[in-house]
Coordinates of C-alpha atoms and ligand atoms in Angstrom, one line a residue:
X1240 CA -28.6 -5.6 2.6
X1241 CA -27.6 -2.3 0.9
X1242 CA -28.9 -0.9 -2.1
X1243 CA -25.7 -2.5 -4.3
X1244 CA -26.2 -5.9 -2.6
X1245 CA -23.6 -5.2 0.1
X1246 CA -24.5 -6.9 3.3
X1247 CA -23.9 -4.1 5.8
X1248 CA -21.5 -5.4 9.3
X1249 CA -23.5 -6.2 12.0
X1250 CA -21.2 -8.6 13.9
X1251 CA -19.2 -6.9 16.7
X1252 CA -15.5 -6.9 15.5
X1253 CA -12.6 -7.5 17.9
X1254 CA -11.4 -4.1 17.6
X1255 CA -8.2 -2.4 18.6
X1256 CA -8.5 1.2 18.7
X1257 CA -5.4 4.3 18.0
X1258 CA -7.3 6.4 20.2
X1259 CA -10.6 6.8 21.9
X1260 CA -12.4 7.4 18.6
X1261 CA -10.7 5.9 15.7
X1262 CA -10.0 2.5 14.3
X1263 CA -7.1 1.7 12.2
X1264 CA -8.1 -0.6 10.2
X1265 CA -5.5 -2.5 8.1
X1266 CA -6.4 -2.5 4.2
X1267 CA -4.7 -5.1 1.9
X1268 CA -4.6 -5.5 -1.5
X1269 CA -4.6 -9.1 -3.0
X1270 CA -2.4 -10.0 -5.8
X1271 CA -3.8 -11.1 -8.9
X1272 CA -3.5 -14.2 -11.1
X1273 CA -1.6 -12.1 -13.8
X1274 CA 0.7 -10.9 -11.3
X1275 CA 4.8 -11.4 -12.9
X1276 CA 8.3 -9.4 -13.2
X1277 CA 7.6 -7.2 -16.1
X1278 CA 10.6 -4.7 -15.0
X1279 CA 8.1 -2.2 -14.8
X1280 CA 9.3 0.3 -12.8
X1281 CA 12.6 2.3 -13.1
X1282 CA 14.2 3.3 -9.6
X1283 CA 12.8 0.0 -8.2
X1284 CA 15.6 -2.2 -7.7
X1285 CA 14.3 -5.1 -7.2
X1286 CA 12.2 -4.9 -10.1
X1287 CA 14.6 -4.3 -12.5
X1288 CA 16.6 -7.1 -10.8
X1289 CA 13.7 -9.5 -11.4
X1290 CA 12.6 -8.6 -14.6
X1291 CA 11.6 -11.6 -16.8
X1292 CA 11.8 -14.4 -14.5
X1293 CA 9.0 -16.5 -14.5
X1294 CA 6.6 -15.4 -11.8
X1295 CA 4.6 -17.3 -9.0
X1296 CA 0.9 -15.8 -8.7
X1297 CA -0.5 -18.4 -6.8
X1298 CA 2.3 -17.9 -4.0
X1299 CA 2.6 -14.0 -4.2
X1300 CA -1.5 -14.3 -3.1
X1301 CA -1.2 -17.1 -0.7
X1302 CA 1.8 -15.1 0.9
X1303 CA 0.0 -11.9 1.2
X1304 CA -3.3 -13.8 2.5
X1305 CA -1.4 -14.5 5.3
X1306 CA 0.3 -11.7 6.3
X1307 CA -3.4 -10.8 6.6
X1308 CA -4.7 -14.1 8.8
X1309 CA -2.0 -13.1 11.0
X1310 CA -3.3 -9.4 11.8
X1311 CA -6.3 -10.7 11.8
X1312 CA -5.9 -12.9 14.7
X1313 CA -4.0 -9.6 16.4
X1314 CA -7.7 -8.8 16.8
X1315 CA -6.8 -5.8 14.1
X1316 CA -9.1 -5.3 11.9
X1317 CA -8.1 -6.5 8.7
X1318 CA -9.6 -5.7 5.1
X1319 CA -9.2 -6.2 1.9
X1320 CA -9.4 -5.4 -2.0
X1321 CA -9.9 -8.0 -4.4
X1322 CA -7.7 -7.8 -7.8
X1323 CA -8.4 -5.1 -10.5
X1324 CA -9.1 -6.8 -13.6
X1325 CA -6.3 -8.0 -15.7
X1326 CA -5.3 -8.6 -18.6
X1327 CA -7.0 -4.9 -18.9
X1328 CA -8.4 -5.1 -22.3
X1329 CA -10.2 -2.3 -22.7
X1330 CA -7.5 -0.2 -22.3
X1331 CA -5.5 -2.6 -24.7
X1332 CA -8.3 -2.0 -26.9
X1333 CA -7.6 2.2 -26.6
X1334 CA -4.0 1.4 -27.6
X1335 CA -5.8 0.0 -31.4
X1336 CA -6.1 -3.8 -30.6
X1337 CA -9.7 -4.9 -32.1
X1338 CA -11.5 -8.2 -32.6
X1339 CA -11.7 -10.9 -29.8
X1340 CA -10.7 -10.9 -26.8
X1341 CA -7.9 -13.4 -27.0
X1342 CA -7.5 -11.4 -30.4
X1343 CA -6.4 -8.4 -28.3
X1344 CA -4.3 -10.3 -26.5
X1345 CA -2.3 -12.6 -29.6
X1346 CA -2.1 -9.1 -31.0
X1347 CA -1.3 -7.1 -28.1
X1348 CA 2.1 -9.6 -27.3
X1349 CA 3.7 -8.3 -31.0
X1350 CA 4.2 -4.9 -28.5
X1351 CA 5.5 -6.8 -24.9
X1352 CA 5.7 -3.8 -23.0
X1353 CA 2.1 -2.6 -23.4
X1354 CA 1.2 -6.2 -22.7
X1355 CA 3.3 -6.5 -19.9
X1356 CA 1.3 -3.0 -18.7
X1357 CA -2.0 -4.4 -19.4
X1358 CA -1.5 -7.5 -17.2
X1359 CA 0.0 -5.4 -14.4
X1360 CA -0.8 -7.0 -10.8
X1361 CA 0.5 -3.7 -9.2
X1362 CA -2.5 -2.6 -7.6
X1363 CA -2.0 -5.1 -4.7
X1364 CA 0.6 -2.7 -3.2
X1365 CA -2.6 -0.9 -1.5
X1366 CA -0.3 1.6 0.4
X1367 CA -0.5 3.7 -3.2
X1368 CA -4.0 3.1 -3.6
X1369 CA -5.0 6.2 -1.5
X1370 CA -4.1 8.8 1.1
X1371 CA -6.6 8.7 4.1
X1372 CA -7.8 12.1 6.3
X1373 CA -9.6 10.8 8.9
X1374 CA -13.1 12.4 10.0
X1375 CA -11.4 13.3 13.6
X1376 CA -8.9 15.9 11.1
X1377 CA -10.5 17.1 8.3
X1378 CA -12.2 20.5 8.7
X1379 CA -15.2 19.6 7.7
X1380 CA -15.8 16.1 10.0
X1381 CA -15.7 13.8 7.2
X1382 CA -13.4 11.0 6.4
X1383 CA -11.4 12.0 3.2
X1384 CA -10.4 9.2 0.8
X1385 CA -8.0 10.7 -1.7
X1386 CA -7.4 8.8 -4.8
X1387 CA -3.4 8.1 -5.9
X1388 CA -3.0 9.1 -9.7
X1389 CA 0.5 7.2 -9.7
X1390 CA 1.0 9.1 -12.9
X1391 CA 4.8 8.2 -12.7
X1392 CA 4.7 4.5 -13.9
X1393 CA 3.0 3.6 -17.0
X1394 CA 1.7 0.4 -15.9
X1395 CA -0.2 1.9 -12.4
X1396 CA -1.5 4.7 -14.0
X1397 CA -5.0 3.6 -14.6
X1398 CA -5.1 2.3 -11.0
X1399 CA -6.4 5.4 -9.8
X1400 CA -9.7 5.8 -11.4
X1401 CA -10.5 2.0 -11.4
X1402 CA -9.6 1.6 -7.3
X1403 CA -11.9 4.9 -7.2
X1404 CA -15.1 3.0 -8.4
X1405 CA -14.6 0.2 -6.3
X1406 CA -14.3 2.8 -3.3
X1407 CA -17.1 4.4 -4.3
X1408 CA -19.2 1.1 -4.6
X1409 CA -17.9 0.1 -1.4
X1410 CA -18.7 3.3 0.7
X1411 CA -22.2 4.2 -1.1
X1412 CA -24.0 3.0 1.9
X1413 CA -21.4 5.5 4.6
X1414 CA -22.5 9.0 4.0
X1415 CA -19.6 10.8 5.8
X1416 CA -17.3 9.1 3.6
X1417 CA -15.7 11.3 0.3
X1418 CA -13.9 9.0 -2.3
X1419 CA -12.0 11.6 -4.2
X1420 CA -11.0 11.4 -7.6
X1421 CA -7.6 11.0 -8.1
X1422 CA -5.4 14.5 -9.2
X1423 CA -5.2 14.7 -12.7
X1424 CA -2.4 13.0 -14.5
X1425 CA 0.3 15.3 -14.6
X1426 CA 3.6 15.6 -14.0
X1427 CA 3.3 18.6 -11.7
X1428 CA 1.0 16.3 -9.2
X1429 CA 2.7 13.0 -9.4
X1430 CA 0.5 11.5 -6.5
X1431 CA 1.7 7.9 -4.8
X1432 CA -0.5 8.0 -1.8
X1433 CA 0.0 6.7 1.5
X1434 CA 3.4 5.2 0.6
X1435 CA 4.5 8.4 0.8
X1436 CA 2.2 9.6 4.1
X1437 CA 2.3 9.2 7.4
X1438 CA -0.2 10.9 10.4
X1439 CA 1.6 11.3 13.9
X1440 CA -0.6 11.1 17.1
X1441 CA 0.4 12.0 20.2
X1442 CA -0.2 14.6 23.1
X1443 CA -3.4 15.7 22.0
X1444 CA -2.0 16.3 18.3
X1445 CA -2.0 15.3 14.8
X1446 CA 0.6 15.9 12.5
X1447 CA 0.1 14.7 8.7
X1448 CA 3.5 13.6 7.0
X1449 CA 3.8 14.1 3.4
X1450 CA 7.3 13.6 1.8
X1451 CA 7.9 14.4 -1.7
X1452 CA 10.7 13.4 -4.0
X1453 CA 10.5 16.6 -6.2
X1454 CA 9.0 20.3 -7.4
X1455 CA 7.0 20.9 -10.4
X1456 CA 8.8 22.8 -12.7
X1457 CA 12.0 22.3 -10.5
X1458 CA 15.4 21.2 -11.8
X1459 CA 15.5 17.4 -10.9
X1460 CA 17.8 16.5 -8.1
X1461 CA 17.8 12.6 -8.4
X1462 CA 19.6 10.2 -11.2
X1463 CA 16.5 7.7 -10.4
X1464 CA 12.4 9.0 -11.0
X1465 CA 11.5 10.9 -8.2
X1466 CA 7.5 9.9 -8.0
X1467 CA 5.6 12.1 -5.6
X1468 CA 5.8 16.2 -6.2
X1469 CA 5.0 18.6 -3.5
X1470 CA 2.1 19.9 -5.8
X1471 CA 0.6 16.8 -5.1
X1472 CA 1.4 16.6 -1.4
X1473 CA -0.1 19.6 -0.4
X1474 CA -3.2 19.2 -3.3
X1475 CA -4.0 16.3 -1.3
X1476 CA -4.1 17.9 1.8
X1477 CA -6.3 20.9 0.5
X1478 CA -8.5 18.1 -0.6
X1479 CA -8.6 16.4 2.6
X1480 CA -9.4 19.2 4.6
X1481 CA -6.4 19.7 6.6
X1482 CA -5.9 22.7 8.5
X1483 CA -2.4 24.2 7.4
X1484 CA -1.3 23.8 11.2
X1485 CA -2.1 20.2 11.3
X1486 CA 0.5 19.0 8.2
X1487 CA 3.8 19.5 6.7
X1488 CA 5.8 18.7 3.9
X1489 CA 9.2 17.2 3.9
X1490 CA 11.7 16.5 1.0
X1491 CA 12.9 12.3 0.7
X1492 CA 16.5 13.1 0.3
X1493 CA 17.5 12.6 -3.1
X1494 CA 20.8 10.0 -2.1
X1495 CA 17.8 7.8 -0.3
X1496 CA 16.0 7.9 -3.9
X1497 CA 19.1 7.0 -5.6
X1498 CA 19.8 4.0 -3.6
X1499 CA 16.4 2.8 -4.5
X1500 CA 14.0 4.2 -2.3
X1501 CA 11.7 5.1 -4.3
X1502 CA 9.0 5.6 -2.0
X1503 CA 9.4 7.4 1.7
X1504 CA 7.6 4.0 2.9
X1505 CA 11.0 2.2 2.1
X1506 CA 13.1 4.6 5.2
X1507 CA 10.5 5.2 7.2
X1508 CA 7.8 3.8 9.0
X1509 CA 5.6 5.6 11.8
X1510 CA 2.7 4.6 14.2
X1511 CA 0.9 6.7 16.4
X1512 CA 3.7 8.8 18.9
X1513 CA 6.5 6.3 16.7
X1514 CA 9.0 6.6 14.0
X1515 CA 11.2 4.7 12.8
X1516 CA 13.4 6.0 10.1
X1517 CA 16.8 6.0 8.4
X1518 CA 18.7 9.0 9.8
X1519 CA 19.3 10.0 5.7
X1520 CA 15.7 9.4 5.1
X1521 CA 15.1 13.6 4.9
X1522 CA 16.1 16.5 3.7
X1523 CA 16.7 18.8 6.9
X1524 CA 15.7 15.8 8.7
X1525 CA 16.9 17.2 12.0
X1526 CA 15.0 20.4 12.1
X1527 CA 11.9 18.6 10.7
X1528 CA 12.1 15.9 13.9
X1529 CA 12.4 19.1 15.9
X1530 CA 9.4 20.6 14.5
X1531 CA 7.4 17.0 15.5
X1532 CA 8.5 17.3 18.8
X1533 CA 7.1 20.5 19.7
X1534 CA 3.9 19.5 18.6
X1535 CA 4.1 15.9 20.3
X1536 CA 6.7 15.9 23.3
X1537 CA 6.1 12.2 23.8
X1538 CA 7.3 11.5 20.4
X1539 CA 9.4 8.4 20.1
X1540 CA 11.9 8.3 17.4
X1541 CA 14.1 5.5 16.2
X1542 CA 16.6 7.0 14.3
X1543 CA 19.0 4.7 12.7
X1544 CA 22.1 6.0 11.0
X1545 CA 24.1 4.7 8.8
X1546 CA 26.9 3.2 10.2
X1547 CA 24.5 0.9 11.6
X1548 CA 22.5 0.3 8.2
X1549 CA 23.7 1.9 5.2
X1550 CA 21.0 3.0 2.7
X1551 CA 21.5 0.4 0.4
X1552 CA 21.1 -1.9 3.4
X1553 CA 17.8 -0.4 3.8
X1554 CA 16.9 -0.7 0.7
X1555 CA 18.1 -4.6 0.1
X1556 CA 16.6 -5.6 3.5
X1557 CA 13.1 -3.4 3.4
X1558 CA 13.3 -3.2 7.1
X1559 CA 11.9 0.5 7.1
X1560 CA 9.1 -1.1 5.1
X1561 CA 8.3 -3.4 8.0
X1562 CA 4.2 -3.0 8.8
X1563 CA 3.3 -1.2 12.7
X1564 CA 0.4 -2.9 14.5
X1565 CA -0.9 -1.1 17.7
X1566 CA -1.8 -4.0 20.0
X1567 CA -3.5 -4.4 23.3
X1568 CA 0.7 -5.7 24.3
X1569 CA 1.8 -2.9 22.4
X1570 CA 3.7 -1.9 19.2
X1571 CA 4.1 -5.2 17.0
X1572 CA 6.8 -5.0 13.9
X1573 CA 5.4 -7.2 10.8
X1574 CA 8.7 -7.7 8.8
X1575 CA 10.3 -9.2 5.5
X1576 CA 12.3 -12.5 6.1
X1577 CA 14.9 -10.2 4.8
X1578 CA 15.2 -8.2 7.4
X1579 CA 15.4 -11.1 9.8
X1580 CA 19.4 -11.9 9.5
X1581 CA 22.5 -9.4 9.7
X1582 CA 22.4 -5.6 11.2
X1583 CA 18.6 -5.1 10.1
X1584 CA 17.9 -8.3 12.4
X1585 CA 20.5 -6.9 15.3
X1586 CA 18.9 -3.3 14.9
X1587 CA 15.3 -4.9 15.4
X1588 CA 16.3 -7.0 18.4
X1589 CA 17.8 -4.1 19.8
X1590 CA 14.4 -2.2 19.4
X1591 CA 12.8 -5.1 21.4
X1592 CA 15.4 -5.2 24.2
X1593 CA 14.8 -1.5 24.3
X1594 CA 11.1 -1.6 24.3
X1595 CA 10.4 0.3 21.3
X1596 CA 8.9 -2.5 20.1
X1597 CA 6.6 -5.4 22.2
X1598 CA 7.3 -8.0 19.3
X1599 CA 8.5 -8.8 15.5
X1600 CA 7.2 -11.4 13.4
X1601 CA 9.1 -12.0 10.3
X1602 CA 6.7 -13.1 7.0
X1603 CA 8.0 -14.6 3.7
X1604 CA 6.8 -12.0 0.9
X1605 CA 9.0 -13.0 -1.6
X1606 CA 6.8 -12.5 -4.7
X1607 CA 6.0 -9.2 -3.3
X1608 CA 9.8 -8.4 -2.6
X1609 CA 10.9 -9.5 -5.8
X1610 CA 8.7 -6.5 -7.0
X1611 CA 10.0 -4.4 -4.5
X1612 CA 6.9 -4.8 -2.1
X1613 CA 7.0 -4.9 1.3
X1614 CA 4.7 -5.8 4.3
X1615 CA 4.0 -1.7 4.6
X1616 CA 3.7 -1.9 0.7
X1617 CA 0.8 -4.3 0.8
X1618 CA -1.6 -2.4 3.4
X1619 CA -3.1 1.0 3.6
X1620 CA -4.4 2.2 6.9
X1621 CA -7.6 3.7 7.1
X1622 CA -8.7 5.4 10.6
X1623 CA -12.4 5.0 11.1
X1624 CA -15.3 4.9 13.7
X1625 CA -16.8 2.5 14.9
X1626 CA -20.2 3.9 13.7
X1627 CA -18.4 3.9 9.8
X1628 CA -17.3 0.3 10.3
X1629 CA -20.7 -1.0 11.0
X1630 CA -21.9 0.9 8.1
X1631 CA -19.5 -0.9 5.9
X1632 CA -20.1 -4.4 3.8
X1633 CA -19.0 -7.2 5.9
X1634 CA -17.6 -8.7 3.0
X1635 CA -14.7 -5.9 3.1
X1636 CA -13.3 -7.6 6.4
X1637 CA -11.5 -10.5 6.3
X1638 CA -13.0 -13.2 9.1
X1639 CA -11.8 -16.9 8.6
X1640 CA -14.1 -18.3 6.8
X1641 CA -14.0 -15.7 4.1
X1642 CA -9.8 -15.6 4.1
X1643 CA -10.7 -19.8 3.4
X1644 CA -13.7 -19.2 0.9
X1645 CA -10.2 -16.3 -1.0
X1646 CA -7.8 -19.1 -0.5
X1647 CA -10.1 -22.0 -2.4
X1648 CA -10.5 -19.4 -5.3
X1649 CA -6.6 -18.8 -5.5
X1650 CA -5.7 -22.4 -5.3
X1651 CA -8.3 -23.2 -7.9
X1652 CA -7.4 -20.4 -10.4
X1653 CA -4.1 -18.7 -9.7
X1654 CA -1.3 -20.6 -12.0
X1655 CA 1.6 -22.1 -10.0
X1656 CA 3.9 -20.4 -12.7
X1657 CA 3.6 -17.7 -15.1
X1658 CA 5.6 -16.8 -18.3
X1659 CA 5.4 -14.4 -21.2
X1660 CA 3.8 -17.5 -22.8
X1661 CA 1.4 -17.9 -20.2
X1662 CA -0.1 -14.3 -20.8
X1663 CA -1.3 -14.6 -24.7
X1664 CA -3.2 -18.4 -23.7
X1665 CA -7.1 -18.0 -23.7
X1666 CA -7.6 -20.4 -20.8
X1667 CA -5.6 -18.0 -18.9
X1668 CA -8.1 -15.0 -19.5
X1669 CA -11.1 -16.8 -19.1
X1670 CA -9.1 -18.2 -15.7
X1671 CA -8.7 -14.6 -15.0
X1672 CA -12.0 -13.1 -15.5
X1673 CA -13.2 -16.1 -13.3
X1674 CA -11.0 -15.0 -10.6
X1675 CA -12.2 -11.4 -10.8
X1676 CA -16.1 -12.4 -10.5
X1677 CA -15.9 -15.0 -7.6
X1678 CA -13.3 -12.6 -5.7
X1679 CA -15.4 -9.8 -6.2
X1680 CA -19.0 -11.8 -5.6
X1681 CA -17.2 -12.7 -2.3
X1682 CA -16.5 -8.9 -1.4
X1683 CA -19.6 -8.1 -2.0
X1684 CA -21.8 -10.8 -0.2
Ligands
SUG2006 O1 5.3 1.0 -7.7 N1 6.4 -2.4 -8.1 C1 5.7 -1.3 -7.3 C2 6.1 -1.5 -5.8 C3 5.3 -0.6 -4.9 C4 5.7 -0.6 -3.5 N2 4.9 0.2 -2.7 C5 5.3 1.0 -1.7 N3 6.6 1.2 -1.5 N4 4.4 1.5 -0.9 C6 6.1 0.1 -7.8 O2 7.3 0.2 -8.1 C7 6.9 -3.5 -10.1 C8 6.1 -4.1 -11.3 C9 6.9 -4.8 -12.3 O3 8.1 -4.5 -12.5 O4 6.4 -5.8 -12.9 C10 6.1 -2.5 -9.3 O5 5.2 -1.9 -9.9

């Protein structure tokens, strides 16, 4: 046991490694019992198209759960993050709501959209929750864990520093381990983490991807909210410790943003010596694929253009924002059931015949989708050593009996249904703050 109750891992995992020294292991967030279509988040197509309809939290978890059985019988390591704690009254309470707790809330649903913030599930998209530098490319050895400020949307803007304590709580016992802060929250250094992040490996290279929508200070270039600013890209690196030869910056294109890509995670997706991306995914996209290749000649790149999937194809099937998994058999594609039919389903088989891809398996994230979140969406890959991973609480990896012991406590508490109703009903927050203690009691035993 560590000094904050977490039983350290002892148990050998069944681990399947990038390279000799690191281990990618797969990090998902689990949705939480408040989670619903609040129409949150402007350049998000599929939330706005969603917005209001009565939501399904028990599925949304259940779905997500497993996606991450399935990776887990890969023999991938698979973690995960139990919900942040919603409704989030204390910062209801900031906004002027006083007296009870269910007070706060009957008070707080006169003003919908700041409840609707305040009972946010969108911290189970764990792909913004961080950007990771491993310890194999930071200057200084350690493993860099850069908090997202995901300034840009109201209602994941206090993600950052709440995710940060439970990193830090998490990693107290792993001393080359720094959980940053996350950038302050400003527009200049709009920060969305890994969704917008991607590390290339190949010929005895690393290359560190950061894509950025738009420049501080900069006329704006989009119709919809570009998120992530180059400030931020390259603050993050600085605060990772990346040597300036060992990352670059690229622009999204601003016609991919306005089709509804509001993250680079939605046209591309990359693992190890792989990429595959929309051929409109970049500004200057050809002279940045030439500037990979001289650094990794083994690159493989599967460009797709758009007469073979238009960007609003992309964006309506999510098959960019299909999940890589490096396998013993080789690269495995973890997609939407969206991206099963029509020219995303022909481009994918195509990838198969062509071996670019061993295998795809197709998962039903509706819940997710309807928010726009994908199976990339939902996981954030962190590279680490076997020594860190044995240093970490068990309780962070998901075995069976603990993805049983998650699924008992979602079936028990997680409504079938939720409404705007729903929200303001005291049994609901006192089914909520049940959720958060048995999830979190099971992370942390
Ligand atoms: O930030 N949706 C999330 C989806 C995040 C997807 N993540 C990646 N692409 N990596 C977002 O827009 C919708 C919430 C609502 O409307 O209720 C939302 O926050």
């Amino acid at each position: 046991m560590t000094q904050d109750g977490f039983p350290l891992l002892q148990t050998s995992l069944r681990l399947t490694t990038m390279d000799d020294s690191l281990i990618d292991v797969q990090v998902d967030g689990l949705a939480g019992p408040t989670h619903h279509f609040g129409g949150l988040s402007a350049g998000n197509l599929a939330s706005q198209a969603h917005a209001g309809l009565r939501s399904h939290p028990r599925a949304a978890a259940l779905q997500g759960l497993a996606k991450m059985r399935f990776v887990m019988r890969l023999g991938v390591p698979q973690a995960w993050l139990p919900p942040l704690l919603r409704p989030d009254i204390t910062w209801l309470r900031r906004c002027g709501f006083s007296g009870t707790d269910a007070a706060v809330m009957a008070a707080a649903s006169h003003e919908p959209h700041l409840l609707k913030i305040a009972t946010s599930s969108a911290f189970m998209w764990s792909a913004n929750c961080a950007t990771i530098i491993p310890s194999s490319d930071s200057s200084d050895g350690r493993c860099h864990i850069i908090m997202a400020n995901l300034q840009a949307m109201s209602h994941r803007a206090s993600e950052g520093e709440q995710r940060a304590a439970q990193w830090r709580a998490l990693c107290a016992q792993v001393p080359s381990i720094t959980v940053h802060d996350p950038l302050p929250l400003v527009s200049a250094l709009g920060d969305e983490g890994a969704a917008n992040h991607s590390r290339v490996v190949s010929d005895g290279n690393v290359t560190h991807i950061f894509v950025y929508g738009r420049q501080a200070n900069a006329p704006g270039t989009t119709r919809l909210p570009a998120r992530q600013t180059r400030e931020a890209s390259t603050a993050v690196a600085r605060c990772g410790g990346l040597p300036d030869s060992s990352f670059m910056t690229v622009q999204q294109a601003p016609e991919a943003i306005d089709a509804g890509a509001f993250h680079n995670d939605v046209v591309m997706v990359g693992c190890g010596s792989r990429l595959l991306i929309h051929a409109r995914a970049w500004v200057d996209q050809a002279q940045a694929i030439t500037r990979l290749r001289e650094r990794h000649p083994s690159l493989r790149v599967a460009e797709i253009s758009d007469d073979e999937l238009s960007l609003n194809e992309a964006v309506t099937s999510y098959l960019f924002n299909s999940q890589l998994v490096q396998t013993n058999k080789g690269l495995l594609l973890i997609a939407p059931t969206h991206a099963q039919q029509g020219r995303a389903g022909a481009i994918i088989q195509r990838l198969c015949d062509q071996g670019f891809l061993h295998q795809a398996h197709f998962f039903d994230l509706q819940e997710s989708m309807a928010n726009g979140g994908g199976p990339a969406c939902l996981r954030l890959r962190v590279p680490l050593t076997r020594e860190t991973c044995t240093q970490l609480p068990v309780g962070f990896f998901l075995d069976d009996q603990r993805a049983n012991a998650i699924e008992s406590i979602i079936t028990h508490y997680y409504r079938e249904q939720l409404g705007s109703a729903d929200l303001i009903d005291p049994a609901f927050l006192a089914d909520c703050h049940a959720v958060q203690q048995a999830l979190t009691a099971l992370w942390t035993t």
